[in-house]
Amino acid sequence: VPAAPAGYKSGFVGIVGRPNVGKSTLMNQLVGQKIAITSPVSQTTRNRLRGILTTPEAQIIFVDTPGIHKPHHQLGKVLVQNARTAIQSVDVVLFVVDGSVESGGGDRYIVEILSNCKVPVILGMNKLDEQPSDCVLIDRTYEQIVNPEWPVVKFSALTGEGVESLQQLLIEHLEVGPYYYPPDLVTDQPERFIMGELIREQILLLTREEVPHSVAIAIDIVQEEAKITRILATIHVERDSQKGILIGKSGSMLKSIGSAAREQIQKLIEGKVYLELFVKVQPKWRQSRTRLAELGYRV
Ligand code: GDP
Ligand code: MG
């Protein structure tokens, strides 16, 4: 890692918020590349993922946390604990809310957690593109629950509107510091992890509600050849019925997932990909910390 110029700023920004407010979309917008998968299904983000933005003035490392919500099973507990830890180890917390709707219990739960936070908190109101014209009423519901000292910034992670101002505000809150990562890096995760996520994203998009929460992807083989990269991956599910849904009528669902994921992975690695998917039933993997660890989750 090269030495940073004099007066250079750097630091870690934790992105927190309830599921589906657009945290992952924002991180992708900020770093300018799709590193975090997004979807209308909640709990898309499982692992802690860092996004790195390097500008001439500053290096900001974004920590995309799983949405904070009250946990119901072992995976949920691991996710919430990871989010709590993330808050304690950053320089600034960006609390993202869905500015197109009124605040709710999920937001209050997070404000409660943030009330003990020792670092600056910024309230980021996302989905500006969907804010109705009478947004004053919506804004008031957030004013009522947050700390009035927190700076507020509005933006759209989807269109990019206002994201530049957000970036400037974050830099103002950072201290002088080194490059933590090489300036050309956009994420701390290996390519294999992102590949698995891109497969999981297609499952979230293409299958029914009951399947998505029960999948974990293992990238078994990545073999780079002269003109093509061959990838073998296994989709782990909990029940035979889920395996059936994923495979579909004469393999049609798995085929759709595979070809959509292949497109995404081709963009990621900027080359041709051959992708083969397998489905394996692994009962109760969500309940087992050992299995979670084996599948790559930080437990
Ligand atoms: P996360 O759970 O907080 O990480 O949320 P995601 O980034 O996965 O986004 C959840 C959903 O909200 C996705 O369907 C996104 O496309 C959508 N979304 C995110 N940001 C915006 C935005 O600024 N405007 C609109 N209209 N939709 C957004
Ligand atoms: Mg997310």
PDB file of C-alpha atoms and ligand atoms in Angstrom, residues 19-25 36-39 41 43-46 64-67, ligand 2:
ATOM      1  CA  PRO A  19     -33.573  -4.301   5.959  1.00  0.00           C
ATOM      2  CA  ASN A  20     -34.473  -3.010   2.493  1.00  0.00           C
ATOM      3  CA  VAL A  21     -33.747   0.678   2.985  1.00  0.00           C
ATOM      4  CA  GLY A  22     -31.042   0.548   0.300  1.00  0.00           C
ATOM      5  CA  LYS A  23     -27.765   0.103   2.194  1.00  0.00           C
ATOM      6  CA  SER A  24     -26.222  -2.237  -0.357  1.00  0.00           C
ATOM      7  CA  THR A  25     -27.442  -0.178  -3.300  1.00  0.00           C
ATOM      8  CA  ALA A  36     -22.979  -5.927  -2.788  1.00  0.00           C
ATOM      9  CA  ILE A  37     -26.065  -7.705  -4.048  1.00  0.00           C
ATOM     10  CA  THR A  38     -29.438  -6.056  -3.651  1.00  0.00           C
ATOM     11  CA  SER A  39     -32.993  -7.252  -3.913  1.00  0.00           C
ATOM     12  CA  VAL A  41     -36.326  -9.520  -0.467  1.00  0.00           C
ATOM     13  CA  GLN A  43     -32.061  -9.951   4.631  1.00  0.00           C
ATOM     14  CA  THR A  44     -30.208 -10.052   1.335  1.00  0.00           C
ATOM     15  CA  THR A  45     -26.943  -9.114   3.005  1.00  0.00           C
ATOM     16  CA  ARG A  46     -25.457 -11.726   5.314  1.00  0.00           C
ATOM     17  CA  ASP A  64     -22.244  -2.819   4.794  1.00  0.00           C
ATOM     18  CA  THR A  65     -23.976  -4.514   7.675  1.00  0.00           C
ATOM     19  CA  PRO A  66     -26.908  -6.889   7.550  1.00  0.00           C
ATOM     20  CA  GLY A  67     -30.074  -4.948   8.280  1.00  0.00           C
TER      21      GLY A  67
HETATM   22 MG    MG B   2     -28.065  -5.195   1.890  1.00  0.00          MG
END
